[in-house]
Amino acid sequence: MSVPVVTPEQLEHLLTEALRWYVPDCARSITLLDEVVQLAQAQQLVEQEAQAQLWRARSFWALGNLPAGHAAIARLETLSRQIKSPRLTAEYEHARARLHFSASEYGPALKSWIASLQQAMHLHAHELYSPACLGIGNVYFSHQQHGEALRWHELALQFAERVDDSELLAECYLHVIADLNQLHEYELVLNLSYRGEAALRQSQHQAWLADWYSYRGQALLAMQRGPEALAYMQQAWQINQQTSYLWSQSHSLINLGEVHLALADYAAAQHHLHLALGKIDQFGSLTMYLRVYGLLAELGQRMDNPKMAWESRRKYHELAIRNAQQLAKDKLNTALERRIRELDTQLMVLQTRQENVMLRQQTTADSELLNTLRHVSMQDPLTGIGNRRLLDQEGPALFQRCLEDSRPLSVLMLDLDYFKQINDTYGHAVGDEVLKISALIMLAGCRGGDLVARYGGEEFILLLPGAPGATAVEVAERIRLRIQQYDWSQVQPGLKVTCSLGVAECLDEVALDDLQQHADQALYQAKHHGRNRVESYT
C-alpha cells in the first residue's frame, strides 16, 4: 500500500489537528499522530516525525500506556541525534520523566527532570523551567518531603507567572494546593483555591478543574466539614467522567470513598473504592493502591467485617513493602542532591540577572500570594516561628557569613523536659500551649538577627550570630530561667515546665551540621546530668 505524498505544510496542518484533540480526546490524538509518523517516515521528514513522537509520548502518558510512551521516547532519542536540538532534548527528557514517575520510578524520573532543567537553563527557555521544577517538586512530594516540594512548586509558579501561559499557571496552582494540603494549611488551601479558580476554569484541561475541586474537598474534610467536602468531590467526579485521564478519575474516586467513609455511608465508600481499583489497575500507581487499601482496611473495621479488613491490610502491607523498596532504590542520593543544589543556586543567580528583570516583576496580588506561600513553607504552623526548612535554607548561609566575616557564632539546642508526660497527663491541647509559650519566651530572649526554629517535636534550635560561647550560655540560662519561672498555672493548674539546653560555639567546625551536632551532644549532657540546666560543648 503506497503512502500519499504530502508537503511539510500539509503535515504541519495534520499535526496541528492532532494536538487540538490532545486535551479532549487523547485516543483520537494518537490516531492522527500515528498518521503523521507514517507520512513523515515515508518522506524522511525528521523534524515533523520528532514532534509527532513527542506528542505520542505525552498522549500515551495521559492514557496510562507507559510502555508505548517509552517506545515513542526511544524513537525520539534516535531522531534527536540527527536533529541535534537541545530544546527537543529538554522536552523529551521531561516527557520521559513523567513516564518514569507514573511507574513510581522516582530516581530515573528525577534524573530526567534535572537533565531537562539543565538544558532549558542553557537555552534560557523560561517556559521549560516550570515543568521541570514541578517534576522535581513531585519527587520530593513522593518522598513525603512536602516542604521541599512546596519550595520547588513555588519556583515553578513564579516562572509560570512570567511566561504568559495560563495552562502552565493553572498546573502550578494545582501542585501548590496539593502541597499545602499535606502541610495541613487548610485555611490557606481554601483561600488560594477560590482565588485561583478563574485560571482553572479558563483551562482546556477539565480534569485539572476536577482536581482543584478534589483538593478543596480534601481541605474541607480535614476541617470536619464533611457535607461540603462531599459536594466538591461529587463535582470533581462529574467532570472526570467526561475525560480520559485515569489518574484524575482514580483520584476523584478515592476521595469520594474517603468522604463517604467519614460520613459513615459505607456502601457508597466501598463502591467508589472498588471503582478506583479498576482504574488504577490500568496504570499501576503504588501510592494510589496504598491509599485505596488503607481506606478499605479501615472500612472493613467500621463495617465489622474482619475478613475484608484483614485482606485489605495484608494487601496494604505488601504494597507498602514494595513502595519502601522502590523509595530505597530511588532514594535521593548524595550525587542527585548535589545536582539539585547546583540547579537551585543557578536558578537563584538567574533570577537576579538584569536580563531577567521582567521575569521577576509581579502584580501586587501575585506578590502577596507568593510571599504568603514562602512564609508558610518556612514557618512552623503551631508556634509561628521558623521550621526545619527555614533552618536548612538560611542556616548554612548565616554560618558561611560568620566564617567569612570572622564573627563568632553559637548554636543552642533546647529540649522541653518530660514533654511526653505533659501530653499524657494534661492532653495535647495543653502540650500545644506549652510549645507556643516556650517559643515566645525564646523569641523574647533573642535579638533581631538571631534565627529561632522548631527542630522537631519539643526540640528547638537557636543560631546566635556574633555571640561567643560565654554570651550564648548567658542567653541560654536566661531562657531556661524564664521558662521555669513562667506562671504555667494560667495554662493548667499544677502544670510546671522546665527545659534543658546545649550550647556550642563555632571554633574549628567546617559546616553548620558539625556545630549543630556539638550543641546536640551538649544537650544530651544537660539531660544526662538531671535536666533543667545548661551545658556547653567542650
Coordinates of C-alpha atoms in Angstrom, one line a residue:
M1 CA 0.0 0.0 0.0
S2 CA 1.5 3.3 -1.1
V3 CA 1.7 6.2 1.2
P4 CA 0.4 9.5 -0.3
V5 CA 3.0 12.3 -0.8
V6 CA 2.3 15.4 1.3
T7 CA 4.1 18.7 1.7
P8 CA 5.7 19.7 5.0
E9 CA 2.9 22.3 5.3
Q10 CA 0.2 19.7 4.9
L11 CA 2.0 17.5 7.5
E12 CA 2.1 20.5 9.9
H13 CA -1.6 21.1 9.4
L14 CA -2.3 17.4 10.3
L15 CA 0.0 17.7 13.3
T16 CA -1.9 20.8 14.5
E17 CA -5.2 18.9 14.1
A18 CA -3.8 16.0 16.3
L19 CA -2.7 18.5 19.0
R20 CA -6.2 20.0 19.0
W21 CA -7.5 16.7 20.3
Y22 CA -4.8 16.2 22.9
V23 CA -6.8 17.5 25.8
P24 CA -10.4 16.5 25.0
D25 CA -9.6 13.0 23.4
C26 CA -6.0 11.7 23.6
A27 CA -7.0 8.5 21.9
R28 CA -8.1 10.4 18.8
S29 CA -4.9 12.5 19.0
I30 CA -2.8 9.3 18.9
T31 CA -4.6 8.1 15.8
L32 CA -3.8 11.3 14.0
L33 CA -0.2 11.3 15.3
D34 CA 0.3 7.8 14.0
E35 CA -0.7 9.0 10.6
V36 CA 1.8 11.9 10.9
V37 CA 4.5 9.5 11.8
Q38 CA 3.8 7.2 8.9
L39 CA 3.8 10.1 6.4
A40 CA 6.9 11.7 7.9
Q41 CA 8.9 8.5 7.8
A42 CA 7.9 7.8 4.2
Q43 CA 9.2 11.2 3.1
Q44 CA 12.1 11.4 5.7
L45 CA 10.7 14.5 7.3
V46 CA 12.7 14.0 10.5
E47 CA 11.6 17.2 12.4
Q48 CA 7.9 16.5 11.8
E49 CA 8.2 12.9 12.9
A50 CA 10.1 14.1 16.1
Q51 CA 7.2 16.4 17.0
A52 CA 4.7 13.7 16.4
Q53 CA 6.7 11.2 18.5
L54 CA 7.0 13.8 21.4
W55 CA 3.2 14.2 21.4
R56 CA 2.6 10.5 21.1
A57 CA 4.7 10.0 24.3
R58 CA 2.7 12.7 26.1
S59 CA -0.6 11.2 24.9
F60 CA 0.4 7.7 26.0
W61 CA 1.4 9.0 29.4
A62 CA -2.0 10.8 29.8
L63 CA -3.8 7.5 28.9
G64 CA -1.6 5.4 31.3
N65 CA 0.0 3.4 28.4
L66 CA 3.6 3.7 29.8
P67 CA 5.4 1.1 27.6
A68 CA 4.1 2.8 24.4
G69 CA 5.2 6.1 25.8
H70 CA 8.7 4.8 26.4
A71 CA 8.8 3.4 22.9
A72 CA 8.0 6.8 21.5
I73 CA 10.8 8.4 23.6
A74 CA 13.3 5.7 22.4
R75 CA 12.5 6.7 18.8
L76 CA 12.7 10.4 19.7
E77 CA 16.3 9.9 21.0
T78 CA 17.3 8.4 17.7
L79 CA 15.7 11.3 15.8
S80 CA 17.3 13.9 18.2
R81 CA 20.8 12.7 17.3
Q82 CA 20.0 13.6 13.7
I83 CA 18.3 17.0 14.5
K84 CA 20.8 18.0 17.3
S85 CA 18.2 20.1 19.0
P86 CA 18.8 20.9 22.7
R87 CA 15.2 22.1 23.1
L88 CA 13.9 18.8 21.8
T89 CA 16.2 17.0 24.3
A90 CA 14.8 19.1 27.2
E91 CA 11.2 18.4 26.1
Y92 CA 11.6 14.6 25.7
E93 CA 13.5 14.3 29.0
H94 CA 10.5 15.9 30.6
A95 CA 8.2 13.5 28.9
R96 CA 10.4 10.6 29.9
A97 CA 10.5 11.8 33.5
R98 CA 6.7 11.8 33.7
L99 CA 6.5 8.2 32.4
H100 CA 9.0 7.1 35.0
F101 CA 7.2 9.0 37.7
S102 CA 3.9 7.4 36.8
A103 CA 5.5 4.0 37.3
S104 CA 6.9 5.1 40.8
E105 CA 10.4 5.1 39.4
Y106 CA 11.5 8.2 41.3
G107 CA 15.3 8.1 40.7
P108 CA 15.1 7.8 36.9
A109 CA 12.3 10.5 36.9
L110 CA 14.5 12.9 38.9
K111 CA 17.5 12.4 36.7
S112 CA 15.4 13.2 33.6
W113 CA 13.9 16.3 35.2
I114 CA 17.3 17.5 36.2
A115 CA 18.5 16.9 32.6
S116 CA 15.5 18.8 31.2
L117 CA 16.0 21.8 33.5
Q118 CA 19.8 21.9 32.8
Q119 CA 19.0 22.0 29.0
A120 CA 16.3 24.6 29.5
M121 CA 18.6 26.9 31.5
H122 CA 21.4 26.5 28.9
L123 CA 18.8 27.7 26.3
H124 CA 17.3 30.4 28.6
A125 CA 13.9 28.7 27.7
H126 CA 11.9 30.1 30.6
E127 CA 8.8 28.3 29.5
L128 CA 10.5 25.0 30.1
Y129 CA 11.7 25.8 33.7
S130 CA 8.3 25.4 35.3
P131 CA 7.5 21.9 34.1
A132 CA 10.9 20.7 35.3
C133 CA 10.6 22.4 38.6
L134 CA 7.1 20.9 39.1
G135 CA 8.6 17.5 38.4
I136 CA 11.5 17.9 40.9
G137 CA 9.0 19.0 43.4
N138 CA 6.8 15.9 42.7
V139 CA 9.7 13.6 43.5
Y140 CA 10.1 15.4 46.9
F141 CA 6.4 15.1 47.4
S142 CA 6.6 11.3 46.8
H143 CA 9.3 11.1 49.4
Q144 CA 6.9 12.9 51.8
Q145 CA 9.3 15.9 51.9
H146 CA 6.4 18.3 51.5
G147 CA 8.2 21.5 52.5
E148 CA 10.9 20.9 49.8
A149 CA 8.1 20.0 47.3
L150 CA 6.4 23.3 48.0
R151 CA 9.6 25.2 47.5
W152 CA 10.1 23.8 44.0
H153 CA 6.5 24.2 43.1
E154 CA 6.6 27.8 44.3
L155 CA 9.6 28.3 42.0
A156 CA 7.6 26.8 39.1
L157 CA 4.7 29.2 39.9
Q158 CA 7.0 32.2 39.8
F159 CA 8.3 31.3 36.4
A160 CA 4.8 30.4 35.1
E161 CA 3.6 33.9 36.1
R162 CA 6.1 35.4 33.8
V163 CA 5.8 33.4 30.5
D164 CA 2.1 34.2 29.8
D165 CA 1.0 30.6 29.7
S166 CA -2.4 30.2 31.5
E167 CA -2.3 26.4 31.2
L168 CA 1.1 26.2 32.9
L169 CA -0.1 28.7 35.6
A170 CA -3.1 26.5 36.4
E171 CA -1.0 23.4 36.6
C172 CA 1.4 25.2 39.1
Y173 CA -1.5 26.3 41.3
L174 CA -2.7 22.7 41.5
H175 CA 0.7 21.5 42.7
V176 CA 0.9 24.2 45.3
I177 CA -2.6 23.4 46.6
A178 CA -1.6 19.7 46.9
D179 CA 1.5 20.6 49.0
L180 CA -0.4 22.9 51.3
N181 CA -3.0 20.2 52.0
Q182 CA -0.1 17.9 53.0
L183 CA 1.3 20.7 55.2
H184 CA -2.1 21.0 56.9
E185 CA -2.5 24.6 55.8
Y186 CA -6.2 24.1 55.1
E187 CA -7.4 27.7 55.5
L188 CA -4.7 28.8 53.0
V189 CA -5.8 26.0 50.7
L190 CA -9.4 27.3 50.7
N191 CA -8.2 30.9 50.3
L192 CA -6.0 30.0 47.4
S193 CA -8.4 27.6 45.8
Y194 CA -11.1 30.3 45.5
R195 CA -8.6 32.9 44.2
G196 CA -7.2 30.6 41.6
E197 CA -10.4 29.1 40.4
A198 CA -10.7 31.5 37.5
A199 CA -7.4 30.3 36.0
L200 CA -8.6 26.7 36.2
R201 CA -12.0 27.5 34.7
Q202 CA -10.2 29.0 31.7
S203 CA -8.0 25.9 31.2
Q204 CA -8.7 23.4 28.5
H205 CA -7.9 20.6 31.0
Q206 CA -11.2 19.9 32.6
A207 CA -9.5 17.2 34.7
W208 CA -7.5 20.0 36.4
L209 CA -10.7 21.7 37.5
A210 CA -11.8 18.4 38.9
D211 CA -8.5 18.0 40.8
W212 CA -9.0 21.6 42.0
Y213 CA -12.4 20.7 43.5
S214 CA -10.9 17.5 44.9
Y215 CA -8.1 19.3 46.8
R216 CA -10.7 21.8 48.1
G217 CA -12.8 18.9 49.3
Q218 CA -9.8 17.3 51.0
A219 CA -9.2 20.5 53.0
L220 CA -12.9 20.7 53.9
L221 CA -12.9 17.1 55.0
A222 CA -9.8 17.7 57.2
M223 CA -11.6 20.6 58.8
Q224 CA -14.5 18.2 59.6
R225 CA -16.9 19.9 57.1
G226 CA -17.9 16.6 55.5
P227 CA -21.1 17.6 53.6
E228 CA -19.3 20.5 51.9
A229 CA -16.4 18.2 51.1
L230 CA -18.8 15.6 49.6
A231 CA -20.4 18.3 47.3
Y232 CA -17.0 19.3 45.9
M233 CA -15.9 15.6 45.5
Q234 CA -19.1 14.9 43.6
Q235 CA -18.5 17.9 41.3
A236 CA -15.0 16.6 40.6
W237 CA -16.2 13.1 39.7
Q238 CA -18.9 14.6 37.4
I239 CA -16.2 16.4 35.5
N240 CA -13.8 13.5 35.4
Q241 CA -16.4 11.1 33.9
Q242 CA -16.2 13.3 30.8
T243 CA -12.4 13.0 30.5
S244 CA -10.0 10.1 29.7
Y245 CA -7.4 10.9 32.4
L246 CA -7.1 7.8 34.5
W247 CA -5.1 9.5 37.2
S248 CA -7.6 12.2 37.8
Q249 CA -10.5 9.7 37.7
S250 CA -8.8 7.5 40.2
H251 CA -8.0 10.5 42.5
S252 CA -11.7 11.5 42.4
L253 CA -13.0 8.1 43.2
I254 CA -10.6 7.6 46.1
N255 CA -11.6 11.0 47.6
L256 CA -15.3 10.1 47.2
G257 CA -14.6 6.8 49.0
E258 CA -12.8 8.7 51.8
V259 CA -15.5 11.3 52.3
H260 CA -18.3 8.6 52.3
L261 CA -16.3 6.7 54.9
A262 CA -16.1 9.8 57.1
L263 CA -19.8 10.3 56.7
A264 CA -20.5 6.6 57.6
D265 CA -22.0 5.8 54.2
Y266 CA -20.1 2.5 54.0
A267 CA -21.9 1.1 50.9
A268 CA -21.0 4.2 48.9
A269 CA -17.5 4.2 50.2
Q270 CA -16.9 0.6 49.2
H271 CA -18.5 1.2 45.7
H272 CA -16.2 4.1 44.9
L273 CA -13.0 2.5 46.3
H274 CA -13.6 -0.6 44.1
L275 CA -14.2 1.6 41.1
A276 CA -10.9 3.3 41.9
L277 CA -9.1 0.0 42.0
G278 CA -10.4 -0.8 38.5
K279 CA -9.0 2.4 37.2
I280 CA -5.6 2.1 39.0
D281 CA -5.2 -1.4 37.6
Q282 CA -4.7 0.2 34.2
F283 CA -1.6 2.2 35.1
G284 CA -0.5 0.6 38.4
S285 CA 0.4 3.5 40.8
L286 CA 1.7 2.2 44.1
T287 CA 0.9 5.3 46.0
M288 CA -2.7 5.2 44.8
Y289 CA -3.0 1.5 45.6
L290 CA -1.8 2.2 49.1
R291 CA -4.5 4.9 49.7
V292 CA -7.2 2.6 48.5
Y293 CA -6.2 -0.5 50.5
G294 CA -5.6 1.7 53.6
L295 CA -9.2 3.0 53.3
L296 CA -10.6 -0.4 52.6
A297 CA -8.9 -1.8 55.7
E298 CA -10.5 1.0 57.8
L299 CA -13.8 0.4 56.1
G300 CA -13.7 -3.3 57.0
Q301 CA -13.2 -2.4 60.6
R302 CA -16.0 0.1 60.6
M303 CA -18.4 -2.5 58.9
D304 CA -17.3 -5.1 61.4
N305 CA -16.1 -7.2 58.5
P306 CA -12.8 -8.8 59.8
K307 CA -12.2 -10.7 56.6
M308 CA -12.3 -7.5 54.5
A309 CA -10.2 -5.6 57.0
W310 CA -7.6 -8.4 57.2
E311 CA -7.3 -8.9 53.4
S312 CA -7.1 -5.2 52.7
R313 CA -4.5 -4.7 55.5
R314 CA -2.4 -7.6 54.2
K315 CA -2.5 -6.2 50.6
Y316 CA -1.6 -2.7 52.0
H317 CA 1.4 -4.1 53.8
E318 CA 2.6 -6.0 50.7
L319 CA 2.4 -2.8 48.7
A320 CA 3.9 -0.7 51.4
I321 CA 7.0 -3.0 51.4
R322 CA 7.2 -2.7 47.6
N323 CA 6.9 1.1 47.8
A324 CA 9.5 1.3 50.6
Q325 CA 11.9 -0.9 48.5
Q326 CA 11.3 1.4 45.5
L327 CA 11.9 4.5 47.6
A328 CA 15.1 3.0 49.0
K329 CA 16.2 2.0 45.5
D330 CA 15.4 5.5 44.2
K331 CA 16.4 7.4 47.3
L332 CA 17.7 10.9 46.8
N333 CA 21.4 10.0 46.9
T334 CA 24.2 12.4 47.5
A335 CA 25.0 12.9 43.8
L336 CA 21.4 13.7 42.9
E337 CA 21.1 16.1 45.9
R338 CA 24.3 17.8 44.9
R339 CA 23.0 18.3 41.3
I340 CA 19.7 19.7 42.7
R341 CA 21.6 22.1 44.9
E342 CA 23.6 23.3 42.0
L343 CA 20.5 23.8 39.9
D344 CA 18.9 25.7 42.8
T345 CA 21.9 28.0 43.0
Q346 CA 21.9 28.6 39.3
L347 CA 18.2 29.5 39.3
M348 CA 18.8 32.0 42.1
V349 CA 21.6 33.6 40.1
L350 CA 19.3 33.5 37.0
Q351 CA 16.5 35.3 38.8
T352 CA 18.8 38.2 39.8
R353 CA 20.3 38.9 36.4
Q354 CA 19.4 42.1 34.7
E355 CA 18.3 40.2 31.6
N356 CA 15.5 38.6 33.7
V357 CA 14.2 41.7 35.4
M358 CA 10.9 41.3 33.6
L359 CA 10.7 37.7 34.8
R360 CA 10.8 39.0 38.4
Q361 CA 8.1 41.7 38.0
Q362 CA 4.9 40.8 39.8
T363 CA 1.5 42.4 40.3
T364 CA 0.7 43.3 43.9
A365 CA -1.8 40.4 44.3
D366 CA 0.7 37.9 42.9
S367 CA 3.5 39.2 45.1
E368 CA 1.3 38.9 48.2
L369 CA 0.3 35.4 47.3
L370 CA 3.9 34.2 46.7
N371 CA 5.2 35.9 49.8
T372 CA 2.4 34.2 51.8
L373 CA 3.4 30.9 50.3
R374 CA 7.1 31.4 51.1
H375 CA 6.3 32.5 54.6
V376 CA 4.1 29.5 55.3
S377 CA 6.5 27.0 53.8
M378 CA 9.2 28.1 56.3
Q379 CA 7.0 28.6 59.3
D380 CA 6.1 26.1 62.0
P381 CA 2.2 26.2 61.9
L382 CA 1.8 25.6 65.6
T383 CA 4.3 28.1 67.2
G384 CA 4.7 30.6 64.4
I385 CA 8.5 30.5 64.5
G386 CA 10.7 29.0 61.8
N387 CA 10.8 25.3 60.9
R388 CA 13.4 22.9 59.8
R389 CA 13.1 24.2 56.2
L390 CA 14.0 27.7 57.4
L391 CA 17.0 26.3 59.2
D392 CA 18.1 24.3 56.2
Q393 CA 17.7 27.3 53.9
E394 CA 19.0 30.1 56.0
G395 CA 21.4 28.4 58.4
P396 CA 24.3 27.4 56.1
A397 CA 24.4 30.9 54.6
L398 CA 24.4 32.5 58.0
F399 CA 27.2 30.1 59.1
Q400 CA 29.2 31.0 56.0
R401 CA 28.8 34.7 56.5
C402 CA 30.1 34.4 60.1
L403 CA 33.1 32.5 58.9
E404 CA 33.9 35.0 56.1
D405 CA 33.5 38.0 58.5
S406 CA 35.4 36.3 61.3
R407 CA 32.4 36.8 63.6
P408 CA 31.6 34.4 66.4
L409 CA 28.6 32.1 66.0
S410 CA 26.9 29.9 68.7
V411 CA 24.2 27.3 68.5
L412 CA 21.7 26.5 71.2
M413 CA 19.7 23.3 71.2
L414 CA 16.7 23.4 73.6
D415 CA 14.5 20.4 74.7
L416 CA 11.4 20.7 76.9
D417 CA 11.9 18.3 79.9
Y418 CA 9.4 15.4 80.2
F419 CA 7.2 16.8 77.5
K420 CA 5.6 13.4 76.8
Q421 CA 4.4 13.3 80.4
I422 CA 2.8 16.8 79.9
N423 CA 0.9 15.5 76.9
D424 CA -0.1 12.2 78.7
T425 CA -1.2 14.0 81.9
Y426 CA -2.9 17.1 80.6
G427 CA -3.6 16.3 77.0
H428 CA -2.2 17.5 73.6
A429 CA -4.1 20.9 73.7
V430 CA -2.1 21.8 76.9
G431 CA 1.1 20.5 75.3
D432 CA 0.5 22.7 72.2
E433 CA 0.1 25.7 74.5
V434 CA 3.4 24.9 76.2
L435 CA 5.1 24.8 72.8
K436 CA 3.6 28.1 71.8
I437 CA 4.5 29.9 75.0
S438 CA 8.0 28.4 75.1
A439 CA 8.6 29.6 71.5
L440 CA 7.5 33.2 72.5
I441 CA 9.9 33.1 75.5
M442 CA 12.8 32.1 73.2
L443 CA 12.0 34.9 70.7
A444 CA 11.8 37.4 73.6
G445 CA 15.3 36.2 74.8
C446 CA 16.9 36.7 71.4
R447 CA 18.0 39.6 69.1
G448 CA 16.5 40.5 65.7
G449 CA 19.3 38.8 63.7
D450 CA 19.1 35.5 65.6
L451 CA 17.5 32.5 64.0
V452 CA 15.0 30.6 66.1
A453 CA 13.3 27.4 64.7
R454 CA 11.4 24.4 65.9
Y455 CA 13.7 21.5 65.2
G456 CA 11.0 18.8 65.7
G457 CA 8.6 17.8 68.4
E458 CA 9.6 19.6 71.7
E459 CA 13.1 20.4 70.4
F460 CA 14.2 23.9 69.3
I461 CA 17.4 25.4 67.8
L462 CA 18.7 28.9 68.1
L463 CA 21.5 30.3 65.9
L464 CA 23.2 33.4 67.5
P465 CA 25.5 35.2 65.0
G466 CA 28.0 37.5 66.7
A467 CA 27.6 35.7 70.1
P468 CA 30.7 33.9 71.5
G469 CA 30.2 30.9 73.8
A470 CA 30.1 32.8 77.0
T471 CA 27.4 35.1 75.7
A472 CA 25.4 32.2 74.3
V473 CA 25.5 30.5 77.8
E474 CA 24.0 33.7 79.3
V475 CA 21.3 33.7 76.7
A476 CA 20.6 30.0 77.3
E477 CA 20.5 30.5 81.1
R478 CA 18.1 33.5 80.7
I479 CA 15.7 31.4 78.5
R480 CA 15.9 28.4 80.9
L481 CA 15.1 30.6 83.9
R482 CA 12.2 32.4 82.1
I483 CA 10.6 29.0 81.1
Q484 CA 11.0 27.7 84.7
Q485 CA 9.6 30.8 86.3
Y486 CA 6.6 31.3 83.9
D487 CA 3.2 31.1 85.6
W488 CA 2.2 27.8 83.9
S489 CA -0.8 27.5 86.2
Q490 CA -2.5 30.0 83.8
V491 CA -2.4 27.3 81.2
Q492 CA -3.3 24.4 83.6
P493 CA -3.4 24.2 87.4
G494 CA -0.5 22.2 88.7
L495 CA 1.5 22.4 85.4
K496 CA 5.2 23.0 85.7
V497 CA 7.6 23.2 82.7
T498 CA 11.4 23.2 82.6
C499 CA 13.9 22.8 79.7
S500 CA 17.5 21.7 79.1
L501 CA 19.9 23.4 76.7
G502 CA 23.1 22.6 75.0
V503 CA 25.5 25.3 73.7
A504 CA 28.3 25.1 71.1
E505 CA 30.5 27.9 69.8
C506 CA 31.9 27.7 66.3
L507 CA 35.7 27.1 66.7
D508 CA 37.1 24.8 64.0
E509 CA 33.9 23.3 62.6
V510 CA 33.7 23.5 58.8
A511 CA 29.9 23.1 58.4
L512 CA 26.8 24.1 60.3
D513 CA 25.9 20.4 60.7
D514 CA 29.0 19.8 62.8
L515 CA 28.2 22.7 65.0
Q516 CA 24.6 21.5 65.5
Q517 CA 25.9 18.1 66.3
H518 CA 28.2 19.5 69.0
A519 CA 25.2 21.5 70.5
D520 CA 23.2 18.3 70.5
Q521 CA 25.9 16.5 72.4
A522 CA 25.9 19.2 75.0
L523 CA 22.1 19.0 75.2
Y524 CA 22.5 15.2 75.9
Q525 CA 24.9 16.0 78.7
A526 CA 22.4 18.5 80.2
K527 CA 19.7 15.8 80.2
H528 CA 22.1 13.2 81.5
H529 CA 23.0 15.4 84.4
G530 CA 19.5 15.9 85.7
R531 CA 17.7 18.3 83.2
N532 CA 16.7 21.9 83.7
R533 CA 20.2 23.0 83.1
V534 CA 22.6 24.4 80.5
E535 CA 25.7 22.6 79.3
S536 CA 28.4 23.7 76.9
Y537 CA 30.2 21.5 74.4
T538 CA 33.9 21.0 75.3

